[in-house]
XYZ file of C-alpha atoms in Angstrom:
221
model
C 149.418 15.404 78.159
C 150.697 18.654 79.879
C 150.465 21.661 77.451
C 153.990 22.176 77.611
C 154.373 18.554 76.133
C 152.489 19.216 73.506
C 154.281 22.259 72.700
C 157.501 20.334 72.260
C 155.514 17.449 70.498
C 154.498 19.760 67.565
C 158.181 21.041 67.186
C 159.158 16.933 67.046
C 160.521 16.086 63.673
C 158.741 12.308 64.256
C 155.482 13.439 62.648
C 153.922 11.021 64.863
C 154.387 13.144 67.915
C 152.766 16.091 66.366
C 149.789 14.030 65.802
C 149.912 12.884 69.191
C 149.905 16.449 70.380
C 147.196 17.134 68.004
C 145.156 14.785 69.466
C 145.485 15.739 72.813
C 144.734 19.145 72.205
C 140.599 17.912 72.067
C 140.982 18.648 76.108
C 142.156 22.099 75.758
C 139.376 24.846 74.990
C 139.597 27.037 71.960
C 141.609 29.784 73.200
C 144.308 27.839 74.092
C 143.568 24.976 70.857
C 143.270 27.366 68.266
C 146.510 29.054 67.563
C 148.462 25.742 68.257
C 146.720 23.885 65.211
C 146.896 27.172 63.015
C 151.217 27.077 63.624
C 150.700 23.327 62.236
C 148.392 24.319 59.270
C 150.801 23.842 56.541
C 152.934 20.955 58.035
C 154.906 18.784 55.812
C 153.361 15.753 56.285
C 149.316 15.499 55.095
C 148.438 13.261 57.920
C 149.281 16.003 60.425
C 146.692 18.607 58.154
C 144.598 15.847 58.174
C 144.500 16.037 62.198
C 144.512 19.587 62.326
C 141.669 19.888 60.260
C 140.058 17.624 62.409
C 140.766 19.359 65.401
C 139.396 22.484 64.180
C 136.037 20.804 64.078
C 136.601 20.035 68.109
C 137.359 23.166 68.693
C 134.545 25.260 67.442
C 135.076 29.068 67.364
C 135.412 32.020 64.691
C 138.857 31.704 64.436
C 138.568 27.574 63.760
C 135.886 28.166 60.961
C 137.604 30.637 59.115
C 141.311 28.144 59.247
C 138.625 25.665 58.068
C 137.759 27.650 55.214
C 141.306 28.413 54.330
C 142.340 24.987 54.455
C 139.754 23.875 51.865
C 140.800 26.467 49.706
C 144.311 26.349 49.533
C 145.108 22.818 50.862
C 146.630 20.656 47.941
C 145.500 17.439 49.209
C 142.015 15.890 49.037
C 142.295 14.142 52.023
C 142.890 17.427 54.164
C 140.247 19.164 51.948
C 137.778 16.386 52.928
C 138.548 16.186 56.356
C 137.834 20.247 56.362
C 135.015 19.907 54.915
C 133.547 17.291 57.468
C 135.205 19.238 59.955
C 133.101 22.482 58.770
C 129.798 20.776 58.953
C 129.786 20.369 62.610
C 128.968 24.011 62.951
C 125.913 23.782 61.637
C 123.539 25.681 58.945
C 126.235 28.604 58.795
C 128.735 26.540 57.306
C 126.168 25.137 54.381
C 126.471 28.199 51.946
C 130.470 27.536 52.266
C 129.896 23.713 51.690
C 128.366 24.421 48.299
C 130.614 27.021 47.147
C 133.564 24.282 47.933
C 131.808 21.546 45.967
C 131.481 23.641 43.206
C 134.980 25.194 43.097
C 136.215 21.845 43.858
C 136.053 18.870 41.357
C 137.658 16.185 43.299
C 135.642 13.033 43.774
C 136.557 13.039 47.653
C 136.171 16.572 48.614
C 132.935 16.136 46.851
C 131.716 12.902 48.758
C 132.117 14.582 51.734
C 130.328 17.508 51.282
C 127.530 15.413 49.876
C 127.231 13.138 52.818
C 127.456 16.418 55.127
C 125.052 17.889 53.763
C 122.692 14.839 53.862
C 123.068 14.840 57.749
C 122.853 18.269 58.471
C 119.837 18.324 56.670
C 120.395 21.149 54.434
C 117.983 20.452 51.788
C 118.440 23.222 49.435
C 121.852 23.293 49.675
C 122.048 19.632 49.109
C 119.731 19.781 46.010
C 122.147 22.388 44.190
C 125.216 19.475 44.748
C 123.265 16.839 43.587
C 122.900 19.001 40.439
C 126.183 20.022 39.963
C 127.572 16.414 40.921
C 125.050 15.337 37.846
C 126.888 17.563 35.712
C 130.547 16.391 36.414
C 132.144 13.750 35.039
C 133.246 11.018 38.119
C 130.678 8.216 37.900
C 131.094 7.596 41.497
C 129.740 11.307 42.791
C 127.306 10.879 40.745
C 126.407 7.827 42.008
C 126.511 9.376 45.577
C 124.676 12.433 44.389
C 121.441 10.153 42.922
C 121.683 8.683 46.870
C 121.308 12.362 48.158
C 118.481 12.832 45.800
C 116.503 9.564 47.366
C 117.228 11.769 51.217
C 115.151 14.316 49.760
C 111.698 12.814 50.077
C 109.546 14.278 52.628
C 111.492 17.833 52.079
C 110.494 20.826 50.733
C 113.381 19.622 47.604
C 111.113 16.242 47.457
C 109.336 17.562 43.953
C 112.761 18.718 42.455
C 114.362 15.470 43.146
C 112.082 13.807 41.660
C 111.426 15.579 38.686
C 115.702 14.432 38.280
C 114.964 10.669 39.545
C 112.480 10.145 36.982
C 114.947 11.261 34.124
C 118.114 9.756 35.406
C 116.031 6.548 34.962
C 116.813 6.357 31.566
C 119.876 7.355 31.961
C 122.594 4.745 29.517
C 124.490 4.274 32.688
C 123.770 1.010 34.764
C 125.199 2.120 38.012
C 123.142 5.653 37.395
C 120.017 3.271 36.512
C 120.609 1.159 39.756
C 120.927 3.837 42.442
C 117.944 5.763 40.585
C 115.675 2.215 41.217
C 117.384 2.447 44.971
C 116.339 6.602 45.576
C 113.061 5.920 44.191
C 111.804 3.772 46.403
C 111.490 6.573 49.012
C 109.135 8.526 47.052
C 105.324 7.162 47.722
C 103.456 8.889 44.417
C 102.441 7.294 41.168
C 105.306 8.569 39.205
C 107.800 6.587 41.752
C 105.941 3.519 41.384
C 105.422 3.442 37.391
C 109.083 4.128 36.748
C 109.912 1.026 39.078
C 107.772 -1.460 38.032
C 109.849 -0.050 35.233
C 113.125 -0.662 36.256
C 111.965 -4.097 37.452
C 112.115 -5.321 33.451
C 115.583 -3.298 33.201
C 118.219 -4.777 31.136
C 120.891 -5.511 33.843
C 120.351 -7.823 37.181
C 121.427 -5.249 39.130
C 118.986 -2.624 38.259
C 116.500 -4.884 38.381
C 117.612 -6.198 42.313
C 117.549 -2.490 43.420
C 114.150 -2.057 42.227
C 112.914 -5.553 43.778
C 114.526 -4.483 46.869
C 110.998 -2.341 48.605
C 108.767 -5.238 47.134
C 111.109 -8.049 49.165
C 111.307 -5.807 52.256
C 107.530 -4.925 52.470
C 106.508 -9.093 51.946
């Protein structure tokens, strides 16, 4: 797609063009990229943000991180947010310090999903441990489900101690699903603490609880 195609495409009033155009903009480089995405940044439709958010993460420059960072502040869907976050993680450790100001400013469970799982592969440990706290404190069951996941990626780090110290807590938590993915994290962590909690869990209440903390004992058989 010629650049003067795309051009037209984004002035289209069939959404599906401008996400066409969108797409095809991954070939261009930033200098050329850039502005075109930023004169689609508050399009109508959500699916085109979505793209452009996306894009912004091909298209890595100054000017593409900081329309990242204005998207996820002023963007009033989740979906974009998310898809800016994700976007802003593949540029590295510098975006990290922005990821965890989002999560925090942000309470929605998909923004925050996506910021935990980022953070989990860019291997940002201590930014990652401050989420998982704050994800402990809100109130959607399923981040903190997610967020006592993160804490089991944190053995072997220089977080492992911390994440334990909240592992071996949450294990009493009154929540099943908390109790379950804390039997799951823990099986990461080789100390005596780990261990005596699980064998535990293994007389927990609930099937389920008890599975996840079966589940190292059936894989190392």
């Amino acid at each position: 797609m010629d650049i003067h195609e795309i051009e037209a495409s984004l002035e289209n009033s069939d959404f599906q063009y401008r996400l066409k155009a969108i797409a095809a903009l991954k070939d261009y480089t930033p200098e050329i990229a850039v502005p075109l995405l930023k004169s689609k940044l508050n399009d109508p439709e959500f699916l085109v943000r979505s793209f452009v958010s996306r894009g912004f993460g091909q298209q890595q420059s100054a000017e593409s991180f900081a329309a990242l960072l204005q998207i996820i502040k002023l963007d009033n869907t989740p979906n974009v947010r998310a898809e800016a976050a994700n976007s802003l993680s593949l540029f590295g450790r510098c975006a990290a310090s922005h990821l965890l100001l989002t999560f925090i400013q942000d309470d929605h469970w998909l923004v925050r999903r996506s910021i935990l799982a980022a953070l989990v592969d860019m291997e940002c440990y201590n930014e990652l441990f401050e989420v998982c706290i704050e994800a402990l404190a809100g109130e959607d069951m399923t981040t903190q489900e997610t967020a006592v996941d993160a804490l089991g990626a944190l053995a072997g780090t220089n977080q492992e101690s911390a994440a334990l110290s909240q592992l071996l807590t949450l294990a009493n938590s009154e929540y099943e699903g908390i109790r379950q993915h804390t039997a799951s994290a823990l099986k990461h962590f080789d100390t005596p603490q780990a261990k005596e909690v699980l064998s535990k869990l293994r007389q927990d209440s609930h099937h389920q609880v008890v599975g996840a903390a079966l589940e190292n004992l059936l894989e190392n058989s």
